[in-house]
Coordinates of C-alpha atoms and ligand atoms in Angstrom, one line a residue:
Chain A
M93 CA 121.9 -95.7 152.3
M94 CA 121.2 -98.8 150.0
T95 CA 120.6 -102.3 151.1
L96 CA 123.5 -104.1 151.6
Q97 CA 124.0 -107.7 150.0
G98 CA 126.7 -110.4 150.5
K99 CA 127.8 -113.6 152.0
A100 CA 128.5 -114.0 155.8
W101 CA 131.6 -114.8 157.4
R102 CA 131.0 -116.4 160.9
F103 CA 133.2 -115.8 163.8
G104 CA 132.7 -116.8 167.5
D105 CA 132.6 -114.6 170.8
S106 CA 135.0 -112.2 171.7
V107 CA 137.2 -111.3 168.7
T108 CA 139.8 -109.1 169.7
T109 CA 141.5 -106.1 168.1
D110 CA 144.7 -108.3 168.1
H111 CA 142.8 -111.0 166.2
I112 CA 141.5 -108.2 163.5
A113 CA 144.9 -106.3 163.1
P114 CA 147.5 -108.2 164.9
G115 CA 150.3 -106.2 166.8
R116 CA 153.1 -107.9 165.1
Y117 CA 152.2 -106.1 161.8
F118 CA 152.3 -102.6 163.8
H119 CA 154.8 -101.4 161.4
L120 CA 152.2 -101.5 158.6
R121 CA 149.7 -99.3 160.1
S122 CA 150.8 -96.6 157.6
N123 CA 150.2 -99.3 154.9
L124 CA 146.8 -99.8 155.2
P125 CA 146.0 -102.1 152.1
E126 CA 149.0 -104.4 153.2
L127 CA 147.7 -104.5 156.8
A128 CA 144.3 -105.4 155.4
R129 CA 146.0 -108.5 153.8
H130 CA 146.5 -110.1 157.4
A131 CA 143.0 -109.2 158.8
L132 CA 141.7 -111.8 161.1
E133 CA 144.5 -114.3 159.9
D134 CA 144.9 -115.7 163.4
L135 CA 141.5 -117.0 163.3
R136 CA 140.8 -117.6 159.7
S137 CA 143.9 -117.5 157.5
D138 CA 141.6 -117.5 154.3
F139 CA 139.6 -114.6 155.1
A140 CA 141.7 -111.5 154.0
S141 CA 142.4 -113.4 150.2
E142 CA 138.5 -115.0 150.1
V143 CA 136.5 -112.1 151.4
K144 CA 134.4 -110.6 148.5
K145 CA 133.4 -106.9 148.5
G146 CA 129.9 -106.7 150.3
D147 CA 130.5 -109.7 152.5
F148 CA 129.5 -109.7 156.0
I149 CA 131.1 -110.4 159.2
V150 CA 128.7 -112.4 161.5
T151 CA 129.9 -112.7 165.2
G152 CA 128.9 -113.3 168.7
K153 CA 129.4 -111.0 171.7
N154 CA 131.8 -108.4 172.5
F155 CA 133.2 -108.1 169.0
G156 CA 136.2 -105.8 168.6
L157 CA 137.4 -106.0 172.5
G158 CA 140.7 -104.5 173.1
S159 CA 143.0 -102.0 171.8
S160 CA 141.5 -98.5 170.3
R161 CA 143.5 -99.1 167.0
E162 CA 140.9 -97.9 164.3
H163 CA 142.7 -99.9 162.0
A164 CA 140.8 -102.6 163.0
P165 CA 137.6 -101.6 161.5
T166 CA 139.3 -99.6 158.6
I167 CA 141.0 -102.9 157.2
L168 CA 137.8 -104.6 157.5
K169 CA 136.3 -102.0 155.4
L170 CA 138.9 -102.0 153.1
A171 CA 139.0 -105.6 152.7
G172 CA 135.4 -105.0 151.1
V173 CA 133.3 -106.0 154.4
S174 CA 129.8 -103.9 154.1
A175 CA 128.9 -104.3 157.6
I176 CA 129.4 -106.3 161.0
L177 CA 126.7 -108.1 162.6
A178 CA 127.1 -109.0 166.2
Q179 CA 125.3 -110.0 169.3
S180 CA 127.1 -107.1 171.0
F181 CA 130.3 -105.1 170.4
A182 CA 133.1 -103.4 172.5
R183 CA 132.8 -100.0 173.0
I184 CA 135.8 -98.4 171.1
F185 CA 135.4 -100.6 168.2
F186 CA 131.8 -99.7 167.8
R187 CA 132.4 -96.0 167.9
N188 CA 135.5 -96.4 165.6
A189 CA 133.2 -98.2 163.0
V190 CA 130.5 -95.8 162.9
N191 CA 133.2 -92.9 162.6
I192 CA 134.9 -94.4 159.6
G193 CA 131.5 -95.5 158.1
L194 CA 131.3 -99.0 158.5
P195 CA 127.8 -100.2 159.6
V196 CA 127.2 -102.0 162.7
V197 CA 124.3 -104.0 163.8
I198 CA 123.5 -105.5 167.1
M199 CA 120.9 -108.5 167.0
D200 CA 120.9 -112.1 167.6
T201 CA 122.8 -113.7 164.9
T202 CA 122.2 -117.3 165.5
F203 CA 120.0 -117.8 162.4
I204 CA 123.0 -117.0 160.1
N205 CA 125.5 -119.8 159.1
E206 CA 128.6 -119.4 157.4
Q207 CA 128.3 -118.3 153.8
D208 CA 124.7 -117.6 154.1
E209 CA 123.6 -114.9 151.7
L210 CA 122.2 -111.8 153.3
E211 CA 120.3 -108.8 152.4
V212 CA 120.6 -105.7 155.3
S213 CA 118.6 -102.7 155.2
L214 CA 120.2 -100.3 158.0
E215 CA 117.4 -97.9 158.1
K216 CA 114.5 -100.5 158.1
G217 CA 116.4 -102.4 160.7
L218 CA 115.9 -105.4 158.6
V219 CA 118.2 -108.6 157.7
K220 CA 116.9 -111.1 155.2
N221 CA 118.7 -114.4 155.0
I222 CA 118.2 -115.4 151.4
T223 CA 119.8 -118.7 152.1
N224 CA 117.4 -120.2 154.7
D225 CA 114.5 -117.9 153.9
R226 CA 114.4 -116.2 157.3
V227 CA 113.8 -112.5 158.0
A228 CA 114.9 -110.7 161.6
Q229 CA 114.8 -107.4 162.9
F230 CA 117.1 -105.1 164.6
N231 CA 116.9 -101.9 166.0
P232 CA 118.5 -99.4 163.8
L233 CA 121.3 -97.2 165.1
S234 CA 120.1 -93.9 166.8
P235 CA 119.4 -91.0 164.5
E236 CA 122.6 -89.4 165.5
L237 CA 124.8 -92.2 164.5
L238 CA 123.1 -93.2 161.5
R239 CA 123.7 -89.3 160.7
I240 CA 127.5 -90.0 160.9
L241 CA 127.4 -93.0 159.0
Q242 CA 125.4 -91.6 156.3
D243 CA 127.5 -88.6 156.0
G244 CA 130.3 -91.1 155.3
G245 CA 132.1 -91.2 158.6
L246 CA 132.9 -88.4 161.5
I247 CA 135.4 -86.5 159.2
E248 CA 133.1 -86.1 156.3
H249 CA 130.2 -85.2 158.8
V250 CA 132.3 -82.2 160.3
K251 CA 133.3 -81.4 157.1
K252 CA 129.8 -81.3 155.9
N253 CA 128.3 -79.6 159.0
G254 CA 131.2 -77.4 160.3
R255 CA 131.0 -79.2 163.4
I256 CA 129.5 -82.4 165.2
V257 CA 125.7 -82.3 165.2
V258 CA 123.9 -84.8 167.4
Chain B
M60 CA 112.2 -92.0 193.7
E61 CA 113.8 -90.2 191.0
K62 CA 117.7 -89.8 192.3
T63 CA 118.4 -85.8 191.9
G64 CA 122.1 -86.0 192.7
Q65 CA 125.0 -86.6 190.3
N66 CA 127.7 -89.1 190.1
L67 CA 131.2 -88.3 189.1
T68 CA 130.6 -89.1 185.4
E69 CA 127.5 -87.0 185.4
K70 CA 129.4 -84.1 187.0
I71 CA 132.2 -83.9 184.9
I72 CA 130.4 -84.5 181.5
S73 CA 127.7 -81.8 182.7
R74 CA 130.4 -79.3 183.0
H75 CA 131.9 -80.1 179.7
A76 CA 128.4 -80.2 177.9
G77 CA 127.3 -77.1 179.3
K78 CA 124.0 -78.6 180.6
G79 CA 122.9 -81.2 183.5
V80 CA 123.4 -84.6 181.7
R81 CA 121.9 -88.0 182.7
P82 CA 123.0 -91.4 181.3
G83 CA 122.1 -92.1 177.9
D84 CA 122.1 -88.6 176.8
M85 CA 123.9 -87.9 173.5
V86 CA 126.1 -84.7 174.0
V87 CA 128.7 -82.7 172.4
A88 CA 131.3 -82.0 175.1
D89 CA 134.5 -79.7 175.2
V90 CA 137.8 -81.6 175.5
D91 CA 140.9 -80.8 177.7
I92 CA 143.6 -83.0 176.8
A93 CA 143.5 -85.0 173.3
L94 CA 146.3 -87.3 172.8
A95 CA 147.6 -90.2 170.5
Q96 CA 150.6 -92.7 170.4
D97 CA 152.5 -93.6 167.5
G98 CA 150.4 -96.4 166.8
T99 CA 147.4 -94.4 166.1
A100 CA 148.5 -90.9 165.8
P101 CA 149.6 -91.1 161.9
L102 CA 146.2 -92.1 161.2
A103 CA 144.8 -89.4 163.3
I104 CA 147.2 -86.8 161.5
R105 CA 145.9 -88.0 158.2
Q106 CA 142.3 -87.4 159.3
I107 CA 143.4 -83.8 160.8
E108 CA 144.8 -82.9 157.3
K109 CA 141.7 -84.2 155.7
L110 CA 140.0 -81.4 157.9
G111 CA 142.5 -79.2 156.7
S112 CA 143.1 -77.2 160.1
C113 CA 143.8 -77.6 163.9
N114 CA 142.9 -75.1 166.5
P115 CA 146.1 -73.4 167.4
D116 CA 144.8 -72.6 170.8
R117 CA 145.0 -76.4 171.5
N118 CA 148.6 -77.0 170.8
H119 CA 149.6 -77.6 174.4
L120 CA 146.7 -79.9 174.9
N121 CA 147.1 -81.8 171.5
I122 CA 149.6 -84.2 172.4
L123 CA 151.8 -86.9 170.6
F124 CA 153.4 -89.3 172.1
M125 CA 156.2 -91.9 170.8
D126 CA 156.1 -94.8 173.3
H127 CA 155.1 -97.9 171.6
A128 CA 158.1 -98.4 169.5
S129 CA 160.5 -96.2 171.2
P130 CA 163.2 -96.2 170.2
S131 CA 162.0 -97.2 166.6
P132 CA 162.8 -101.0 165.8
R133 CA 162.2 -100.7 162.0
K134 CA 162.2 -98.0 159.3
E135 CA 158.6 -97.9 158.7
L136 CA 158.0 -97.0 162.2
A137 CA 160.7 -94.4 162.1
D138 CA 159.3 -92.9 159.3
D139 CA 155.9 -92.7 161.4
H140 CA 157.9 -91.0 164.3
A141 CA 159.1 -88.4 161.5
F142 CA 155.7 -87.8 160.2
M143 CA 154.6 -87.3 163.7
R144 CA 157.4 -84.7 164.5
S145 CA 156.7 -82.7 161.0
F146 CA 153.1 -82.4 161.8
A147 CA 153.6 -81.3 165.1
K148 CA 156.2 -78.5 163.8
E149 CA 153.7 -77.4 161.1
Y150 CA 150.5 -77.4 162.9
G151 CA 152.0 -76.8 166.6
A152 CA 150.9 -80.0 168.6
T153 CA 153.1 -80.9 171.5
V154 CA 155.5 -83.8 171.1
S155 CA 156.5 -86.4 173.7
D156 CA 159.4 -87.8 171.9
V157 CA 161.3 -91.3 172.2
G158 CA 162.6 -91.8 175.6
E159 CA 160.2 -89.8 177.6
G160 CA 157.9 -92.8 178.3
I161 CA 154.4 -94.3 178.2
C162 CA 151.7 -91.8 177.5
H163 CA 149.5 -92.7 180.2
Q164 CA 152.0 -92.3 182.7
L165 CA 153.1 -88.8 181.4
I166 CA 149.6 -87.9 181.2
A167 CA 149.4 -88.7 185.1
E168 CA 152.9 -86.9 185.9
K169 CA 152.2 -83.8 184.0
Y170 CA 148.8 -83.2 182.8
A171 CA 145.6 -85.0 184.5
A172 CA 143.8 -83.0 187.2
P173 CA 140.5 -83.6 188.7
G174 CA 137.3 -82.6 186.7
M175 CA 139.0 -82.7 183.1
L176 CA 137.8 -84.5 180.0
I177 CA 140.6 -86.3 178.5
L178 CA 140.4 -88.2 175.2
G179 CA 143.1 -90.5 174.0
A180 CA 143.7 -92.8 170.7
D181 CA 144.8 -95.5 172.9
S182 CA 142.3 -97.6 174.9
H183 CA 144.2 -97.3 178.3
T184 CA 143.6 -93.5 178.5
C185 CA 141.3 -94.3 181.1
T186 CA 144.3 -94.5 183.7
A187 CA 143.6 -90.7 184.4
G188 CA 140.2 -91.9 185.9
A189 CA 142.4 -92.2 189.0
F190 CA 142.7 -88.4 189.2
C191 CA 138.9 -87.8 188.9
A192 CA 139.3 -86.9 185.2
F193 CA 136.7 -88.2 182.7
A194 CA 139.3 -90.0 180.5
T195 CA 138.4 -92.5 177.9
G196 CA 139.9 -94.4 174.7
M197 CA 138.7 -93.7 171.4
G198 CA 140.0 -94.1 167.8
S199 CA 142.4 -92.2 165.8
T200 CA 139.5 -90.3 164.0
D201 CA 137.8 -89.3 167.3
I202 CA 141.0 -87.6 168.3
A203 CA 141.5 -86.2 165.2
V204 CA 138.1 -84.4 165.5
A205 CA 139.0 -83.4 169.2
M206 CA 142.3 -82.1 168.2
A207 CA 141.1 -80.1 165.4
T208 CA 137.9 -78.9 167.1
G209 CA 138.2 -79.3 170.8
K210 CA 135.2 -81.2 170.7
T211 CA 133.6 -84.7 171.0
W212 CA 130.3 -86.7 170.8
L213 CA 129.8 -88.7 174.0
R214 CA 126.8 -91.0 175.0
V215 CA 126.9 -90.3 178.8
P216 CA 127.2 -93.6 180.4
E217 CA 125.5 -95.5 183.3
S218 CA 127.8 -95.8 186.5
I219 CA 128.6 -98.8 188.6
K220 CA 129.6 -98.1 192.1
V221 CA 132.4 -100.3 193.1
V222 CA 132.6 -99.9 196.9
L223 CA 136.0 -101.2 198.7
H224 CA 136.1 -102.0 202.2
G225 CA 139.0 -102.9 204.2
K226 CA 142.7 -102.9 203.3
L227 CA 145.0 -105.3 200.9
S228 CA 147.0 -107.5 203.0
N229 CA 150.8 -107.9 202.8
G230 CA 152.0 -109.1 199.3
V231 CA 148.4 -108.3 197.7
L232 CA 148.5 -105.3 195.4
A233 CA 145.6 -103.3 193.4
K234 CA 146.5 -105.3 190.1
D235 CA 145.1 -108.3 192.2
L236 CA 142.3 -106.4 193.4
I237 CA 141.5 -105.1 189.6
L238 CA 142.3 -108.7 188.3
H239 CA 139.7 -110.2 191.0
I240 CA 137.1 -107.8 190.1
I241 CA 137.3 -108.3 186.2
G242 CA 137.3 -112.1 187.0
D243 CA 134.3 -111.6 189.2
I244 CA 132.2 -109.2 186.4
G245 CA 133.8 -110.5 183.2
A246 CA 135.5 -108.7 180.3
D247 CA 132.3 -107.3 179.0
G248 CA 130.8 -106.8 182.6
A249 CA 131.1 -103.1 182.4
T250 CA 130.8 -102.4 178.5
Y251 CA 129.4 -98.8 177.9
K252 CA 129.6 -98.0 181.6
A253 CA 132.0 -95.9 183.8
L254 CA 133.1 -97.8 187.0
E255 CA 133.5 -95.2 190.1
F256 CA 135.5 -96.2 193.0
S257 CA 134.2 -95.6 196.3
G258 CA 134.3 -96.6 199.9
Y259 CA 137.6 -97.0 201.6
I260 CA 139.7 -95.7 198.9
D261 CA 142.2 -94.0 201.2
S262 CA 143.9 -97.3 201.5
L263 CA 144.9 -96.9 198.0
D264 CA 147.6 -94.5 197.0
M265 CA 147.8 -92.8 193.8
E266 CA 150.1 -95.4 192.2
Q267 CA 147.4 -98.0 193.1
R268 CA 144.7 -96.0 191.9
L269 CA 146.1 -95.9 188.4
V270 CA 146.3 -99.6 188.0
M271 CA 142.5 -99.8 189.0
S272 CA 141.6 -97.3 186.4
N273 CA 144.2 -98.3 183.8
M274 CA 142.5 -101.8 183.7
A275 CA 138.8 -100.4 183.9
V276 CA 138.7 -101.0 180.1
E277 CA 139.7 -104.6 180.7
A278 CA 136.0 -104.8 182.0
G279 CA 134.8 -103.0 178.9
A280 CA 134.0 -99.9 180.7
K281 CA 134.4 -96.4 179.0
A282 CA 136.0 -95.0 182.3
G283 CA 137.2 -95.9 185.9
L284 CA 137.0 -92.9 188.3
F285 CA 138.0 -92.5 191.8
P286 CA 137.1 -89.1 193.5
A287 CA 139.6 -86.5 194.1
D288 CA 140.8 -86.4 197.6
N289 CA 143.9 -85.6 199.9
R290 CA 145.8 -88.5 198.2
T291 CA 145.3 -86.5 194.6
L292 CA 146.1 -83.4 196.1
T293 CA 149.4 -84.6 197.5
Y294 CA 150.4 -86.2 194.3
L295 CA 149.9 -82.8 192.3
Q296 CA 151.6 -81.0 195.2
E297 CA 154.7 -83.1 194.6
R298 CA 154.8 -82.2 190.8
G299 CA 154.1 -78.5 191.7
R300 CA 150.4 -78.7 190.2
A301 CA 148.4 -78.1 193.6
E302 CA 146.6 -75.0 191.8
Q303 CA 144.9 -77.7 189.4
F304 CA 143.7 -79.6 192.4
N305 CA 139.7 -79.3 193.0
E306 CA 137.8 -81.9 195.1
I307 CA 135.0 -83.7 193.6
A308 CA 132.9 -86.1 195.1
P309 CA 129.6 -87.8 194.1
D310 CA 126.4 -86.4 195.6
S311 CA 125.1 -88.5 198.2
D312 CA 122.1 -89.1 196.4
A313 CA 123.6 -89.8 193.2
G314 CA 122.5 -92.7 191.0
Y315 CA 124.0 -95.9 189.9
E316 CA 123.0 -98.6 187.7
K317 CA 124.3 -100.9 190.3
V318 CA 126.4 -101.2 193.2
I319 CA 129.2 -103.9 193.9
E320 CA 131.2 -104.7 196.8
Y321 CA 134.8 -106.0 197.7
H322 CA 136.3 -106.7 201.1
L323 CA 140.1 -106.1 200.3
D324 CA 141.2 -108.1 203.1
S325 CA 139.8 -111.3 201.4
I326 CA 141.9 -110.5 197.9
E327 CA 144.6 -113.2 197.4
P328 CA 147.5 -112.5 194.8
T329 CA 145.5 -113.1 191.5
V330 CA 146.4 -114.2 187.7
A331 CA 144.8 -113.8 184.6
M332 CA 145.4 -116.9 182.4
P333 CA 145.6 -117.2 178.6
H334 CA 143.9 -115.7 176.7
A335 CA 141.5 -113.7 178.6
V336 CA 141.7 -111.1 181.4
D337 CA 138.7 -112.4 183.1
N338 CA 140.2 -115.9 183.1
T339 CA 141.4 -115.6 186.7
A340 CA 142.6 -117.7 189.4
P341 CA 144.6 -117.3 192.6
A342 CA 148.5 -117.4 192.4
S343 CA 148.7 -120.2 194.8
T344 CA 146.9 -122.4 192.6
L345 CA 149.2 -122.0 189.5
S346 CA 152.5 -123.0 190.9
G347 CA 152.6 -125.8 188.2
I348 CA 153.0 -123.4 185.5
S349 CA 156.5 -123.0 184.3
I350 CA 157.9 -119.8 182.7
D351 CA 160.3 -118.7 180.2
Q352 CA 159.8 -114.9 180.5
V353 CA 158.7 -112.5 183.3
Y354 CA 158.1 -108.7 182.3
I355 CA 157.8 -106.0 184.7
G356 CA 156.5 -102.7 183.2
T357 CA 153.8 -101.1 181.4
C358 CA 151.5 -98.4 181.8
T359 CA 149.6 -100.8 184.4
N360 CA 152.8 -101.6 186.5
G361 CA 155.8 -99.8 185.5
R362 CA 155.8 -97.3 188.1
L363 CA 158.2 -96.6 190.9
S364 CA 156.4 -98.3 193.5
D365 CA 156.0 -101.5 191.3
L366 CA 159.8 -101.4 190.9
E367 CA 160.3 -101.1 194.3
T368 CA 158.0 -104.0 195.2
A369 CA 159.7 -106.1 192.8
A370 CA 163.4 -105.0 193.9
A371 CA 162.5 -105.7 197.4
I372 CA 161.8 -109.6 196.5
L373 CA 164.8 -109.9 194.1
K374 CA 167.4 -108.1 196.2
G375 CA 170.6 -109.9 196.7
K376 CA 169.1 -113.2 194.7
R377 CA 169.4 -114.7 191.2
I378 CA 166.4 -115.4 189.2
A379 CA 165.9 -119.2 188.1
S380 CA 168.2 -120.4 185.4
G381 CA 166.0 -120.5 182.1
V382 CA 164.1 -117.4 183.0
R383 CA 164.5 -114.2 181.1
L384 CA 163.6 -111.0 183.3
V385 CA 162.7 -108.1 181.5
V386 CA 162.0 -104.8 183.2
C387 CA 160.9 -101.5 181.8
P388 CA 160.2 -98.3 183.8
A389 CA 157.1 -96.7 182.5
S390 CA 158.5 -93.1 182.5
R391 CA 162.1 -91.2 182.4
E392 CA 161.4 -89.8 185.7
I393 CA 160.5 -93.3 187.0
Y394 CA 163.6 -94.4 185.3
L395 CA 166.0 -91.8 186.8
K396 CA 164.6 -92.6 190.6
A397 CA 165.3 -96.2 189.9
V398 CA 168.8 -95.6 189.3
E399 CA 169.2 -93.3 192.0
K400 CA 167.6 -95.8 194.5
G401 CA 169.7 -98.6 193.3
L402 CA 166.7 -100.4 191.9
V403 CA 168.1 -100.9 188.3
S404 CA 171.3 -102.5 189.8
I405 CA 169.2 -104.9 191.8
F406 CA 167.3 -106.1 188.9
I407 CA 170.6 -106.4 186.7
E408 CA 172.5 -108.1 189.8
A409 CA 169.6 -110.4 189.9
G410 CA 169.9 -111.5 186.2
G411 CA 167.4 -109.3 184.7
L412 CA 167.9 -106.7 181.9
V413 CA 166.1 -103.1 182.0
L414 CA 164.9 -101.6 179.0
P415 CA 164.4 -97.9 178.2
P416 CA 161.2 -96.3 179.2
G417 CA 158.3 -96.9 177.1
C418 CA 155.7 -99.5 176.1
G419 CA 158.4 -102.3 175.8
P420 CA 157.2 -105.7 174.9
C421 CA 153.7 -105.1 176.0
V422 CA 152.1 -105.1 172.3
G423 CA 154.4 -107.3 170.4
I424 CA 156.6 -104.9 168.6
H425 CA 159.9 -105.5 169.9
Q426 CA 162.0 -106.0 173.0
G427 CA 161.0 -109.4 174.2
I428 CA 158.9 -111.2 171.7
L429 CA 158.1 -114.7 172.6
A430 CA 159.1 -118.1 170.7
K431 CA 156.5 -120.6 170.0
N432 CA 154.9 -122.5 173.1
E433 CA 156.6 -120.1 175.5
V434 CA 155.0 -118.5 178.6
V435 CA 155.5 -115.1 180.0
L436 CA 154.4 -113.8 183.2
S437 CA 153.7 -110.1 182.7
T438 CA 152.5 -107.2 184.7
Q439 CA 150.6 -105.8 181.7
N440 CA 146.7 -105.5 181.4
R441 CA 146.0 -107.6 178.5
N442 CA 147.0 -111.4 177.7
F443 CA 144.9 -111.8 174.3
Q444 CA 146.1 -114.5 171.8
G445 CA 149.3 -113.0 170.1
R446 CA 149.3 -109.6 172.0
M447 CA 153.1 -110.0 172.7
G448 CA 154.0 -110.8 169.0
N449 CA 153.6 -114.4 168.8
P450 CA 150.0 -116.1 168.6
D451 CA 151.5 -119.4 169.7
S452 CA 152.5 -118.0 173.1
S453 CA 150.7 -117.7 176.4
I454 CA 150.6 -114.6 178.6
Y455 CA 149.6 -114.7 182.3
L456 CA 148.8 -111.4 184.0
A457 CA 150.2 -110.7 187.6
S458 CA 151.4 -108.1 190.1
P459 CA 154.9 -106.8 190.2
A460 CA 155.2 -108.7 193.4
T461 CA 153.8 -112.2 192.1
A462 CA 156.1 -111.3 188.8
A463 CA 159.2 -111.1 191.1
A464 CA 158.5 -114.0 193.3
S465 CA 158.0 -116.0 190.0
A466 CA 161.0 -115.1 188.4
L467 CA 162.8 -116.5 191.5
F468 CA 161.5 -120.2 191.3
G469 CA 161.0 -120.3 187.5
H470 CA 157.1 -121.1 188.0
I471 CA 154.0 -119.1 189.1
T472 CA 154.6 -118.2 192.8
D473 CA 152.2 -116.7 195.3
P474 CA 154.6 -113.7 196.5
R475 CA 153.5 -114.2 200.2
E476 CA 155.8 -117.1 200.2
V477 CA 158.6 -114.6 199.9
V478 CA 157.7 -111.7 201.2
Ligands
LIG956 S1 152.3 -100.2 177.8 FE1 151.0 -101.7 176.8 S2 148.7 -101.4 177.3 FE2 150.0 -99.6 178.1 S3 150.1 -98.1 176.6 FE3 151.8 -99.4 176.2 S4 151.2 -100.9 174.9 FE4 149.2 -100.2 175.6

């Protein structure tokens, strides 16, 4: 996996799956590109239209709490997000993100400001904040989860190995 | 000293992983039931199609529910339903069609049994923990792999033992208890953990336990389990499933990450205020909050005893003018019994309306979406901003008793004033 590079989009604590993929767009769940245009709109109406390929979501604690809708991480990935950096994640969201091949990083995110330019190495567990010239480390995902992520998500992982390998 | 016994979570996952497990272990486990609902099944199906096959031996164990948008309010969702039906026909999965009711209630009525490993593409799959099943919500891809291969990956969670003492007082329900507990430990108080209820659980019948397990995920928990006891057996017997019973209890020397205790006698009618489930307060302190709509239903509180509780409060009375009362039984069986027992007439005569079984307005798809600045008091499990379809509205969560009492007065009301 290469090094990821992009700008930071800052969000606060407890961003829910209703924020990420609002329930009122339930009927768009089989139309993911359209659903992605509404990603996080109740928190930041400019997010979906302005986010660039490679950008990061940088957030506080319990990111993704709420429903099991995998559409939430899926549309963030579709919108171009290359990884989510959070103080902590809600369990199902975390799992879903790995399963669809969207990297998730658990770390103290306070040294990152809105629109800071970041470089993230998943294997080394390293975040370089190019804007303020600071570097921070995080614990890389467990080897089992990293393997699922590197295979491109759980479906690709099962296709490649014929079964789940942990 | 190292604990050697096993808690409920370790026991059930060990059985399904084919080896003794401890918290933190990563295992591949056999899945009993795998379910998805109309919001998550289409994506799961597309993932199964990428895998190219589905194990036909699992057809009766792979269940697709049409409950969130039931009956369909839009053509896109009707297409999703048609897609689910045609997949089931082709691959042989089981369909629970429009009008049957909410997935978690049907899992309780027809499928869940002690010791099972149940996975659902719906966060409230943990409801079945009331049966001493290890039941947890996952995403569509996980469910696709479970349906296709019968397996899943799991990190064995640490367990928190929740010891219950005494009995709930009159007018106080399991909903108040679980809201109180979530208010106490926080919406992330049990993230990645299992809650294991223990102590004087005999005071809670299966319908009350289902409420507790249902809301475990609102504290972030992966599962919320009760031991399997006589009450579990009775419930299964009443549904002709007695042979699925087996008694499961934690070993006396089982290990827990921590133990927390609650005295049920001191629990008050409790309300969660916008926009977080752990933002709780006693109902008695919120009488200044006027409400526009009351919703009684969902996988949390749409069961027969919930409707009976509400009907007992509303019988022969009229709801306050300006308030809309929406009632939705969680399943066809509950709906029928509510008709037979005259509960539906009571709701209608009180000025309410009764929806067909399903998720109703819980997730903001249809049937009772709120206007700007409106306030709803709902018996559901989640009050996030926008949850019921309008980010500019406010959702308060409460028990069916508090909901019915509040409908009578038009503001949040402690039900002990009327029972
Ligand atoms: S009733 Fe509400 S919480 Fe329960 S399954 Fe349906 S949408 Fe989800």
